[in-house]
Amino acid sequence: MNAPSQTFVSDVIIPAQAPPRNSVGINGWMRKNLFSTPLNSIMTVILVVFIVWAVTPFIRFTLIDATWSGADRQVCLQSSGACWAYVKAYLPQFIYGRYPIGERWRVDLVFWILVIGMVPMLIPRAPFKRLNAIFLLGIFPVAAFILLTGGHYQFAGRLIPNSIMPPSPLRFAIEFGIVSAVILFFVGLFAWLSGRPIAGSGNVVGTILAGIAAVLALCSIDFGLVPVETANWGGLLVTLVVAITGMIASLPLGILLALGRRSEMPVVRLASTIFIEVWRGVPLITVLFMASVMLPLFLPDGVTFDKLLRALIGVALFNAAYMAETIRGGLQAIPRGQYEGAKALGLGYWQMMRMIILPQSLRIVIPGIVGSFISLFKDTTLVIIIGLYDFLGQIQASANDAKWASPVTGLTGYIFAAMVFWAFCFSMSRYAAFTERRLDRGRR
Amino acid sequence: MSDLSVATEELPPVAPALKVSSTDVAVEMVDVNKWYGEFHVLRDINLKVMRGERIVICGPSGSGKSTLIRCINRLEEHQKGKIVVDGKELTNDLRKIDEVRREVGMVFQHFNLFPHLTILENCTLAPINVRKMPKREAEDIAMHYLNRVKIPEQANKYPGQLSGGQQQRVAIARSLCMNPRVMLFDEPTSALDPEMIKEVLDVMVGLALEGMTMICVTHEMGFARQVANRVIFMDGGQIIEQNDPVSFFTNPQHERTKLFLSQILH
């Protein structure tokens, strides 16, 4: 048994040896990834040549030949590189547009409040997520609205126009009370007809109405801020206002539409489907045109509607339709057993959705939601066609300024715009990738 | 199938505790009919379950037994006839449906635990949100039932970290936390590995001994013999035969029943 196989048994212990030189380190990596076959080697060489050919002029233009400082166009006229002096001179305009210089601290304040709210929200380990979300989604929008516009709005007469009572907070309170009562009556009627608990539906709608009343009351208070019309807003401010409002509004709307489209009630399902398909079937440019040109024609005389607000509503509804379809995909991925488990425990429809179905399905569709957010962010540039000067619009407008006009001014502006947009979108994309990895680890 | 039922046959007989004392009706079905489109799944079902009774429903697949018990908490809608659960008739009235579901626990073949919540959260979710119980109290009750199904140490894990048998025991505990008056079991052991079936059946036997009203769709004939007051055999959407377990197994009346029993009991 032992003797014949002895020859195959090693009588020394082989010490661990270093791997072949060309299989590890940079050399190894290059052999494996760049020069593994003759064809790959040729491809590598061609691509390297191409990159050098394409990137060198770009670097020359943006860095080596660029003009970094100067007072006006003279410094850029002779140069064949980017005119960063122009970007430096115009930076405040790119950020604030025509927002009055003395009031720009308000924009800064809003920005920093947003940062303070966002950072702990984005860090998974930071505590108080619920309070943080209330701050970010409840308090911040109202604070930002009051700070940016100046607040002190007069709402009386907006809901029920008449001239019996003079405009006053009391009159608005009465108007709002009447409208709320009518809404609550119909909600109650609907609940009664469909055999749902009346008190439950009434409570939900009542809470929402009370919330709206509180927000409107806050917006009507005079905080002593100078009003700044939205016509004077511009630059990155407009871009971020449109993008963030669009994101915050389109997510809950999209959830409601997605639930509506999967509802067992035919009317709700049909209405949601029609809404989604109509908005998805129309280009955003058309939506914006309709909002800015057509809508005023349909409104009665004397009723004006802020142009930026119209654009915001258009963008929010447009994106809500896309969001709804993304979220519907997530809802469909949840097994039927989850619905049945929740129902069998006696959870109502909204409880089941809020606590069981949505937490699971939203987790699945994070990549889709972020994709929508990124395209929404870039689509905000379209507001220029209705005369709103967003970041890109502001850059475009300033490039023709006689003080800075030169052959390279426009190009520099566009490169700058591209870099800023890319930075925003890329960070969103990286954050989404991080979130996905984190949630994947939690799932087994 | 046969080797699975052996496991429960080894359990001690529990006959004395099985007498039904109560005379009030827990579930009553009168001439219940249901269709899936053109397909007639339930045909003239008449069934009266007294409080404290333990019913086992068996039959070949597609015989409508799952559909029948899913009608009792209205996971399925019936189109004709009357279903009264705990004195409340099931109609389109959502309030009644929610009331019934609160009082009727259900255990599913695939457990249907909520994967994003811990075991403890799975158990306290409904008591807190449906019964409006304070969180502390709900957690105490949840731990009590997790103790009873013998997995209190898993309370802070997620369902995905548990074995199938453990998950099913959690599902039973989750239902019990609502203090239900009737428990429905829809093939609770069919998705389990053989060595896990016993641990789940043990819990169910314990529940039966305490006098819980139970309606079980199962092929565990050992369980049926041991704890059921009545065994119901269904085929083609109809109740073909029902009898006490001894007579049912030793002296089946209907040809179809004999054939079915000969196939599952060797």
XYZ file of C-alpha atoms in Angstrom:
710
model
C 0.000 0.000 0.000
C 2.744 2.478 0.898
C 5.796 1.346 -0.989
C 4.789 1.920 -4.652
C 3.347 5.401 -4.073
C 6.406 6.616 -2.157
C 7.889 8.057 -5.330
C 5.048 10.545 -5.618
C 5.441 11.948 -2.141
C 7.625 15.017 -1.771
C 10.210 14.760 1.018
C 10.851 18.496 1.302
C 8.439 21.262 2.222
C 8.334 23.740 -0.651
C 8.649 27.272 0.700
C 6.209 29.903 -0.515
C 7.626 31.635 -3.594
C 6.970 35.025 -5.120
C 4.521 34.952 -8.053
C 5.935 35.498 -11.564
C 7.021 39.093 -12.037
C 4.635 39.846 -14.859
C 1.490 38.594 -13.118
C 1.233 41.080 -10.252
C 1.511 44.811 -9.716
C 1.160 47.361 -12.487
C 2.850 45.037 -14.942
C 0.450 42.227 -14.171
C -2.559 44.494 -14.335
C -1.483 45.860 -17.752
C -0.823 42.399 -19.146
C -4.226 41.249 -18.002
C -6.327 44.261 -18.925
C -4.531 46.036 -21.762
C -2.296 43.605 -23.630
C -3.864 40.186 -23.120
C -4.118 39.424 -26.856
C -2.578 40.994 -29.963
C -5.925 42.525 -30.896
C -6.315 44.028 -27.432
C -2.812 45.447 -27.611
C -3.604 47.170 -30.903
C -6.864 48.509 -29.485
C -5.049 49.837 -26.439
C -2.507 51.677 -28.551
C -5.176 53.165 -30.823
C -7.256 54.328 -27.872
C -4.299 55.873 -26.104
C -3.431 57.801 -29.248
C -7.052 58.900 -29.563
C -7.252 60.052 -25.943
C -4.041 62.030 -26.253
C -5.309 63.541 -29.511
C -8.676 64.508 -28.026
C -7.797 65.468 -24.492
C -4.599 67.444 -25.053
C -6.299 70.371 -26.807
C -8.984 70.387 -24.149
C -6.421 70.638 -21.375
C -4.526 73.251 -23.342
C -7.707 75.262 -23.748
C -9.062 74.993 -20.222
C -5.836 75.075 -18.236
C -2.602 75.885 -20.073
C -3.703 78.676 -22.420
C -6.457 79.938 -20.147
C -6.731 83.481 -18.857
C -7.321 83.466 -15.125
C -7.753 87.107 -14.237
C -8.481 90.461 -15.795
C -10.872 93.384 -15.717
C -12.607 93.061 -19.089
C -12.582 91.457 -22.554
C -9.132 92.832 -23.423
C -7.391 90.049 -21.488
C -9.259 87.382 -23.377
C -9.165 88.819 -26.902
C -5.608 87.727 -27.648
C -5.744 84.439 -25.816
C -6.669 81.153 -27.428
C -7.599 79.579 -24.083
C -10.595 79.693 -21.778
C -11.513 83.065 -20.329
C -11.917 82.189 -16.640
C -11.665 85.868 -15.744
C -15.108 86.281 -17.280
C -16.543 83.420 -15.211
C -14.989 84.947 -12.106
C -16.486 88.343 -12.851
C -19.922 86.925 -13.557
C -20.050 84.254 -10.861
C -22.457 86.165 -8.580
C -24.827 86.583 -11.524
C -24.563 82.908 -12.419
C -25.600 82.092 -8.885
C -28.198 84.738 -8.016
C -29.340 86.177 -11.347
C -30.781 89.643 -10.802
C -31.618 89.024 -7.168
C -30.968 92.378 -5.429
C -27.397 92.481 -4.134
C -28.427 93.703 -0.694
C -30.825 90.760 -0.282
C -28.548 87.979 -1.458
C -27.847 86.914 2.119
C -31.348 85.467 2.093
C -30.426 83.119 -0.736
C -27.234 82.159 1.093
C -29.197 81.533 4.272
C -31.654 79.265 2.447
C -28.733 77.400 0.922
C -27.070 76.820 4.275
C -30.332 75.749 5.917
C -30.686 73.244 3.096
C -27.142 71.975 3.631
C -27.728 71.644 7.377
C -30.898 69.696 6.698
C -29.501 67.530 3.924
C -26.151 66.400 5.298
C -27.436 64.471 8.352
C -30.250 63.127 6.157
C -27.776 61.665 3.703
C -25.513 60.124 6.333
C -27.140 56.814 7.232
C -25.754 56.704 10.769
C -26.937 60.176 11.785
C -29.779 59.951 14.344
C -33.207 61.629 14.427
C -34.097 60.747 10.832
C -37.781 61.346 11.422
C -37.297 64.845 12.865
C -34.790 65.533 10.140
C -37.289 64.563 7.452
C -39.962 66.763 9.030
C -37.493 69.646 9.038
C -36.420 69.065 5.448
C -39.853 68.403 3.938
C -42.073 70.454 6.229
C -40.208 73.394 7.703
C -37.523 74.032 5.114
C -39.806 74.617 2.089
C -41.901 77.146 4.011
C -38.831 78.920 5.411
C -37.201 78.973 1.974
C -40.366 80.315 0.379
C -40.698 83.139 2.897
C -36.994 84.023 2.782
C -36.727 83.979 -1.002
C -39.952 85.828 -1.845
C -40.160 87.963 1.287
C -43.467 86.492 2.508
C -46.251 88.872 3.608
C -48.686 87.510 1.037
C -52.242 88.751 0.818
C -54.466 85.720 0.268
C -57.872 87.266 0.993
C -60.133 87.241 -2.059
C -58.089 84.573 -3.845
C -60.411 81.699 -2.987
C -63.804 83.386 -3.171
C -63.654 86.695 -5.067
C -66.197 89.265 -3.908
C -66.141 92.806 -2.672
C -68.389 92.611 0.377
C -65.584 92.312 2.909
C -62.338 94.229 2.725
C -59.248 92.013 2.319
C -58.064 91.002 5.763
C -56.746 87.933 7.556
C -60.221 87.421 9.007
C -61.787 87.378 5.569
C -59.257 84.822 4.398
C -59.919 82.693 7.467
C -63.624 82.718 6.604
C -62.938 81.872 2.957
C -60.635 79.037 3.904
C -63.158 77.730 6.424
C -65.891 77.621 3.773
C -63.693 75.851 1.232
C -62.482 73.351 3.873
C -66.044 72.609 4.946
C -67.047 71.920 1.327
C -64.039 69.627 0.799
C -64.674 67.765 4.057
C -68.331 67.351 3.147
C -67.453 65.692 -0.172
C -64.803 63.510 1.443
C -67.345 62.381 4.018
C -69.933 61.753 1.312
C -67.463 59.709 -0.711
C -66.403 57.714 2.355
C -70.019 57.052 3.266
C -70.916 55.952 -0.266
C -67.978 53.585 -0.538
C -68.421 52.202 2.977
C -65.133 53.424 4.389
C -64.716 54.774 7.910
C -65.820 58.418 7.668
C -63.881 59.563 10.720
C -60.625 58.129 9.336
C -60.835 59.839 5.929
C -62.056 63.031 7.600
C -59.125 63.058 9.990
C -56.577 62.655 7.193
C -58.083 65.354 4.995
C -58.699 67.606 8.000
C -55.051 67.341 9.044
C -53.902 68.174 5.519
C -56.230 71.203 5.404
C -55.036 72.383 8.815
C -51.442 72.053 7.606
C -52.201 74.119 4.511
C -53.913 76.759 6.666
C -50.883 76.964 8.961
C -48.497 77.347 6.009
C -50.647 80.031 4.402
C -50.895 81.893 7.716
C -47.096 81.857 8.043
C -46.697 83.112 4.490
C -49.030 86.031 5.165
C -47.064 87.310 8.166
C -44.949 90.408 7.599
C -41.415 89.510 8.637
C -40.062 92.845 7.434
C -38.351 91.286 4.422
C -38.228 93.247 1.168
C -40.303 91.380 -1.419
C -38.232 90.056 -4.318
C -40.236 89.203 -7.415
C -39.446 85.897 -9.048
C -38.767 87.780 -12.278
C -35.540 88.906 -10.622
C -34.488 85.417 -9.639
C -31.974 83.701 -11.839
C -28.925 81.543 -12.218
C -28.219 78.558 -10.030
C -30.952 79.792 -7.663
C -33.646 79.165 -10.279
C -32.056 75.875 -11.319
C -32.035 74.593 -7.762
C -35.496 75.936 -6.915
C -36.995 74.246 -9.972
C -35.047 71.023 -9.489
C -35.603 70.640 -5.745
C -39.262 71.619 -5.877
C -39.703 69.222 -8.758
C -38.057 66.404 -6.815
C -39.872 67.022 -3.546
C -43.255 67.424 -5.216
C -42.966 64.682 -7.791
C -42.105 61.897 -5.345
C -45.290 61.963 -3.220
C -47.419 62.783 -6.267
C -45.803 59.921 -8.123
C -46.502 57.562 -5.219
C -50.164 58.592 -5.161
C -50.460 58.178 -8.939
C -48.761 54.783 -8.837
C -51.116 53.618 -6.090
C -54.013 55.091 -8.042
C -53.070 53.205 -11.157
C -53.046 49.941 -9.205
C -56.224 50.777 -7.300
C -59.203 48.451 -7.332
C -61.514 51.426 -7.786
C -62.072 51.820 -11.546
C -62.569 55.605 -11.438
C -59.350 56.209 -9.523
C -57.456 53.796 -11.747
C -58.756 55.384 -14.932
C -58.057 58.929 -13.729
C -54.501 58.039 -12.705
C -53.822 56.209 -15.940
C -55.115 59.091 -18.056
C -53.091 61.616 -16.060
C -49.892 59.597 -16.345
C -50.268 58.824 -20.041
C -51.170 62.405 -20.983
C -48.169 63.910 -19.172
C -45.797 61.251 -20.378
C -46.959 61.689 -23.938
C -46.108 65.390 -24.069
C -42.605 66.879 -24.314
C -41.572 69.040 -21.368
C -41.084 72.015 -23.698
C -44.739 71.787 -24.675
C -45.755 71.626 -21.029
C -43.731 74.741 -20.244
C -45.101 76.588 -23.264
C -48.635 75.667 -22.293
C -48.002 76.811 -18.732
C -46.573 80.161 -19.725
C -48.454 81.062 -22.894
C -51.723 79.134 -22.964
C -52.692 79.069 -19.288
C -53.044 82.856 -18.931
C -55.493 82.814 -21.844
C -57.801 80.455 -19.982
C -57.649 82.295 -16.670
C -60.162 85.088 -15.992
C -59.006 88.684 -16.407
C -57.008 90.107 -13.566
C -55.973 86.717 -12.229
C -52.224 86.530 -12.539
C -50.118 83.581 -11.808
C -46.421 83.827 -11.169
C -44.409 82.625 -14.156
C -41.925 80.675 -12.050
C -44.780 79.077 -10.108
C -46.377 77.947 -13.358
C -43.100 76.428 -14.492
C -42.732 74.696 -11.113
C -46.192 73.179 -11.350
C -45.543 72.071 -14.923
C -42.210 70.469 -14.046
C -43.610 68.814 -10.903
C -46.624 67.284 -12.658
C -44.553 66.205 -15.648
C -42.048 64.419 -13.455
C -44.745 63.000 -11.190
C -46.016 61.038 -14.191
C -42.577 59.504 -14.801
C -42.053 58.921 -11.090
C -45.401 57.137 -10.910
C -44.319 54.609 -13.514
C -40.985 54.027 -11.793
C -42.682 53.450 -8.459
C -45.353 51.243 -10.023
C -42.540 48.968 -11.128
C -41.461 48.684 -7.503
C -45.003 48.002 -6.335
C -45.339 45.199 -8.832
C -42.173 43.571 -7.554
C -43.693 43.005 -4.101
C -45.116 39.479 -3.789
C -48.862 39.172 -3.253
C -48.210 37.408 0.040
C -47.042 40.693 1.561
C -50.396 42.316 0.792
C -52.242 39.282 2.137
C -50.131 39.104 5.283
C -50.853 42.764 5.992
C -54.563 42.477 5.247
C -54.954 39.345 7.333
C -53.607 41.252 10.345
C -56.364 43.820 9.915
C -54.219 46.656 8.562
C -56.190 49.157 6.501
C -55.187 50.088 2.956
C -53.108 53.141 3.866
C -51.473 51.435 6.829
C -50.572 48.486 4.632
C -49.102 50.747 1.956
C -47.236 53.003 4.355
C -45.751 50.355 6.601
C -45.410 47.248 4.470
C -45.558 47.816 0.726
C -43.979 51.223 0.080
C -40.896 50.775 2.297
C -40.049 47.618 0.399
C -40.896 48.836 -3.085
C -39.223 52.246 -2.809
C -36.043 50.454 -1.776
C -36.164 48.454 -4.991
C -36.629 51.460 -7.259
C -33.951 53.762 -5.821
C -31.893 53.546 -9.051
C -34.948 54.482 -11.093
C -35.872 57.365 -8.810
C -32.354 58.774 -8.908
C -32.317 58.405 -12.676
C -35.503 60.471 -12.819
C -33.993 63.051 -10.472
C -30.898 63.410 -12.639
C -32.877 63.903 -15.810
C -35.168 66.316 -13.955
C -32.129 68.308 -12.849
C -30.865 68.620 -16.400
C -34.328 69.313 -17.820
C -34.580 72.440 -15.673
C -32.481 74.173 -18.354
C -35.571 74.119 -20.574
C -37.209 76.866 -18.509
C -35.180 79.311 -20.578
C -37.708 78.998 -23.392
C -40.372 80.641 -21.242
C -38.042 83.467 -20.305
C -36.742 82.248 -16.965
C -32.999 82.626 -16.617
C -31.697 79.512 -14.974
C -28.001 78.768 -14.547
C -27.404 77.909 -18.199
C -29.664 80.727 -19.393
C -27.800 83.238 -17.272
C -24.463 82.086 -18.703
C -25.798 82.238 -22.236
C -27.147 85.753 -21.703
C -23.931 87.062 -20.185
C -21.726 85.718 -22.982
C -23.060 88.438 -25.286
C -22.258 91.218 -22.865
C -20.150 93.800 -24.716
C -17.823 94.111 -21.775
C -16.649 90.531 -22.049
C -17.511 89.462 -25.610
C -14.624 87.582 -27.189
C -14.231 84.494 -29.357
C -13.709 82.300 -26.294
C -16.251 83.764 -23.862
C -19.228 81.668 -24.930
C -17.200 78.473 -25.061
C -15.812 79.100 -21.596
C -19.296 79.686 -20.261
C -20.594 76.428 -21.708
C -17.648 74.462 -20.361
C -18.289 75.961 -16.941
C -22.000 75.109 -17.144
C -21.193 71.553 -18.177
C -18.785 71.140 -15.276
C -21.298 72.385 -12.711
C -24.134 70.246 -14.046
C -21.863 67.239 -14.201
C -20.746 67.764 -10.602
C -24.340 67.835 -9.363
C -25.505 64.849 -11.396
C -22.421 62.760 -10.735
C -22.688 63.261 -6.980
C -26.347 62.217 -7.079
C -25.394 59.141 -9.023
C -22.558 58.223 -6.644
C -24.768 58.726 -3.621
C -27.395 56.462 -5.158
C -24.773 53.788 -5.807
C -23.658 54.062 -2.178
C -27.247 53.719 -0.937
C -27.833 50.677 -3.111
C -24.740 48.934 -1.819
C -25.716 49.746 1.751
C -29.249 48.383 1.369
C -27.989 45.340 -0.507
C -25.794 44.433 2.412
C -28.802 44.616 4.732
C -30.738 42.177 2.553
C -30.030 38.511 2.696
C -45.998 12.426 2.581
C -46.219 9.335 4.765
C -42.925 9.880 6.523
C -44.005 13.400 7.363
C -47.161 12.352 9.097
C -45.226 9.808 11.140
C -43.696 12.648 13.088
C -46.980 13.727 14.590
C -48.296 10.241 15.152
C -45.580 9.870 17.732
C -47.071 12.663 19.795
C -49.130 11.603 22.812
C -52.893 11.404 22.261
C -54.707 14.452 23.544
C -58.289 13.324 23.278
C -59.716 14.472 26.648
C -59.114 18.144 25.981
C -60.831 18.028 22.651
C -64.453 18.131 23.722
C -66.254 21.142 22.356
C -68.209 22.672 25.177
C -69.429 25.872 23.598
C -72.582 26.186 21.567
C -71.956 29.582 19.956
C -71.008 29.721 16.309
C -67.597 31.071 15.292
C -67.906 30.784 11.532
C -70.959 30.029 9.482
C -71.054 29.618 5.717
C -74.423 29.235 3.998
C -74.680 28.212 0.343
C -71.421 29.926 -0.510
C -70.490 30.000 -4.183
C -67.463 31.499 -5.844
C -66.210 31.752 -9.374
C -62.819 32.683 -10.824
C -64.111 34.124 -14.078
C -65.979 31.182 -15.608
C -64.468 28.635 -13.254
C -66.753 27.564 -10.419
C -64.348 27.090 -7.488
C -66.700 26.853 -4.534
C -70.077 25.156 -4.936
C -72.807 25.413 -2.327
C -70.516 25.338 0.657
C -72.358 24.932 3.957
C -70.174 24.894 7.015
C -70.749 25.717 10.649
C -67.766 25.979 12.982
C -68.500 26.193 16.709
C -66.279 28.113 19.071
C -63.427 25.908 20.236
C -63.787 23.513 17.311
C -60.758 22.356 15.343
C -61.469 21.594 11.746
C -59.046 20.046 9.297
C -59.814 20.494 5.629
C -58.099 18.188 3.174
C -58.474 17.290 -0.444
C -56.542 17.121 -3.702
C -54.939 20.255 -5.065
C -57.359 22.502 -6.887
C -60.260 21.288 -4.785
C -60.938 24.790 -3.433
C -59.855 24.211 0.164
C -57.475 27.205 0.273
C -60.059 29.379 -1.441
C -62.588 28.342 1.174
C -60.574 29.443 4.166
C -59.390 32.582 2.377
C -63.050 33.541 2.029
C -63.394 33.487 5.813
C -61.218 36.611 6.194
C -62.179 37.912 2.800
C -58.819 37.603 1.109
C -61.135 36.148 -1.522
C -64.576 37.502 -2.251
C -67.523 35.131 -2.543
C -70.195 35.879 -5.105
C -73.201 34.047 -3.677
C -74.301 32.941 -0.257
C -73.590 34.185 3.228
C -70.496 34.101 5.423
C -70.852 35.143 9.060
C -67.712 35.332 11.167
C -67.979 36.023 14.884
C -71.457 37.414 14.376
C -70.466 39.750 11.550
C -71.568 39.103 8.006
C -68.935 39.659 5.312
C -70.202 42.035 2.649
C -68.590 44.844 0.678
C -68.581 46.927 3.841
C -64.873 47.578 4.445
C -65.423 48.357 8.120
C -66.930 44.914 8.705
C -64.093 43.303 6.761
C -61.480 45.051 8.895
C -63.358 44.096 12.070
C -63.415 40.458 11.012
C -59.736 40.455 10.040
C -58.832 41.842 13.434
C -60.458 38.856 15.108
C -59.290 36.195 12.675
C -55.625 35.219 12.545
C -54.139 33.605 9.473
C -50.995 31.574 8.884
C -49.866 31.162 5.299
C -47.972 28.493 3.422
C -45.162 30.950 2.648
C -45.211 32.660 6.073
C -45.601 36.170 4.554
C -43.476 37.784 7.228
C -42.433 41.352 6.463
C -38.764 41.099 5.442
C -37.903 44.738 6.206
C -39.014 44.497 9.846
C -37.452 42.577 12.710
C -39.220 39.592 14.255
C -40.348 41.765 17.158
C -41.571 44.523 14.829
C -43.431 41.934 12.763
C -45.241 40.875 15.915
C -45.984 44.333 17.337
C -46.972 46.069 14.090
C -50.640 45.106 14.091
C -51.267 45.411 17.863
C -49.764 48.915 17.831
C -51.380 50.172 14.650
C -54.641 48.242 14.529
C -55.424 47.691 18.202
C -53.787 51.032 19.175
C -51.876 49.297 21.945
C -48.977 51.148 23.635
C -45.620 50.011 22.246
C -44.378 48.637 25.578
C -47.422 46.494 26.120
C -47.325 45.222 22.535
C -43.682 44.240 22.960
C -44.419 42.395 26.202
C -47.197 40.472 24.504
C -44.996 39.766 21.488
C -42.230 38.413 23.717
C -44.773 36.266 25.547
C -45.865 34.616 22.305
C -42.325 34.367 20.945
C -41.522 32.527 24.153
C -44.438 30.254 23.533
C -43.247 29.353 20.051
C -39.788 28.929 21.625
C -37.797 31.576 19.737
C -37.557 34.613 22.034
C -33.825 34.879 21.280
C -34.538 35.697 17.626
C -36.631 38.777 18.422
C -34.202 41.295 16.969
C -33.267 39.374 13.854
C -34.817 39.785 10.437
C -37.039 37.081 8.915
C -34.439 36.314 6.247
C -32.018 35.163 8.961
C -34.371 32.464 10.277
C -35.054 28.935 9.060
C -38.381 28.111 7.483
C -39.696 26.425 10.601
C -38.675 29.368 12.755
C -40.292 31.789 10.317
C -43.543 29.865 10.414
C -43.487 29.872 14.216
C -42.970 33.642 14.124
C -45.929 33.901 11.759
C -48.071 32.002 14.269
C -46.847 34.238 17.101
C -47.555 37.303 14.986
C -51.163 36.207 14.527
C -51.567 35.328 18.202
C -50.400 38.813 19.228
C -53.709 40.111 17.895
C -55.487 37.781 20.335
C -57.670 36.314 17.564
C -60.858 34.384 18.198
C -60.358 32.145 15.180
C -57.121 30.937 13.595
C -56.897 29.952 9.956
C -54.006 27.813 8.748
C -53.437 27.594 4.991
C -51.091 24.632 4.444
C -48.730 25.850 7.169
C -46.230 23.019 6.752
C -46.246 22.499 2.981
C -43.279 24.759 2.297
C -41.120 23.379 5.099
C -38.279 20.889 5.147
C -39.288 17.596 6.790
C -37.334 18.147 10.000
C -39.007 21.522 10.558
C -42.557 20.315 10.220
C -42.680 18.881 13.701
C -41.707 22.099 15.438
C -44.555 23.927 13.730
C -47.076 21.153 14.359
C -46.089 21.076 18.036
C -47.017 24.728 18.319
C -50.326 24.090 16.562
C -51.130 21.141 18.834
C -50.387 23.333 21.857
C -52.758 25.933 20.517
C -55.451 23.323 19.975
C -55.097 22.092 23.533
C -55.822 25.576 24.809
C -59.144 25.579 23.055
C -58.381 27.889 20.121
C -60.903 27.725 17.300
C -58.859 26.481 14.356
C -59.566 25.830 10.725
C -56.586 24.150 9.069
C -56.010 23.260 5.466
C -53.327 20.609 5.762
C -52.205 17.219 4.575
C -50.793 16.327 7.974
C -53.111 13.433 8.691
C -51.337 12.700 11.956
C -52.230 16.189 13.128
C -55.809 15.708 11.967
C -56.124 12.443 13.870
C -54.658 13.916 16.978
C -56.441 17.221 17.440
C -59.286 17.663 14.944
C -62.916 17.446 15.984
C -63.929 17.149 12.408
C -62.196 16.368 9.150
C -63.638 17.796 5.969
C -62.819 16.353 2.589
C -63.215 18.601 -0.450
C -63.081 17.875 -4.129
C -64.134 19.910 -7.157
C -65.138 22.860 -5.009
C -67.557 20.837 -2.923
C -67.519 19.410 0.556
C -67.678 15.697 -0.247
C -67.530 14.271 3.221
C -67.101 15.360 6.805
C -66.780 13.246 9.871
C -64.953 12.876 13.153
C -61.331 11.859 12.524
C -61.668 8.256 13.697
C -64.606 7.499 11.422
C -63.110 9.569 8.631
C -59.889 7.612 8.490
C -61.201 4.159 9.340
C -64.507 4.234 7.558
C -64.614 6.750 4.692
C -68.026 6.754 3.012
C -67.397 8.287 -0.389
C -65.458 6.627 -3.188
C -63.469 9.810 -3.816
C -62.464 9.994 -0.154
C -61.321 6.388 -0.167
C -59.196 6.990 -3.234
C -57.666 10.150 -1.729
C -56.890 8.467 1.578
C -55.385 5.442 -0.151
C -53.056 7.782 -2.006
C -51.783 9.735 0.968
C -51.787 7.022 3.649
C -49.742 3.997 2.696
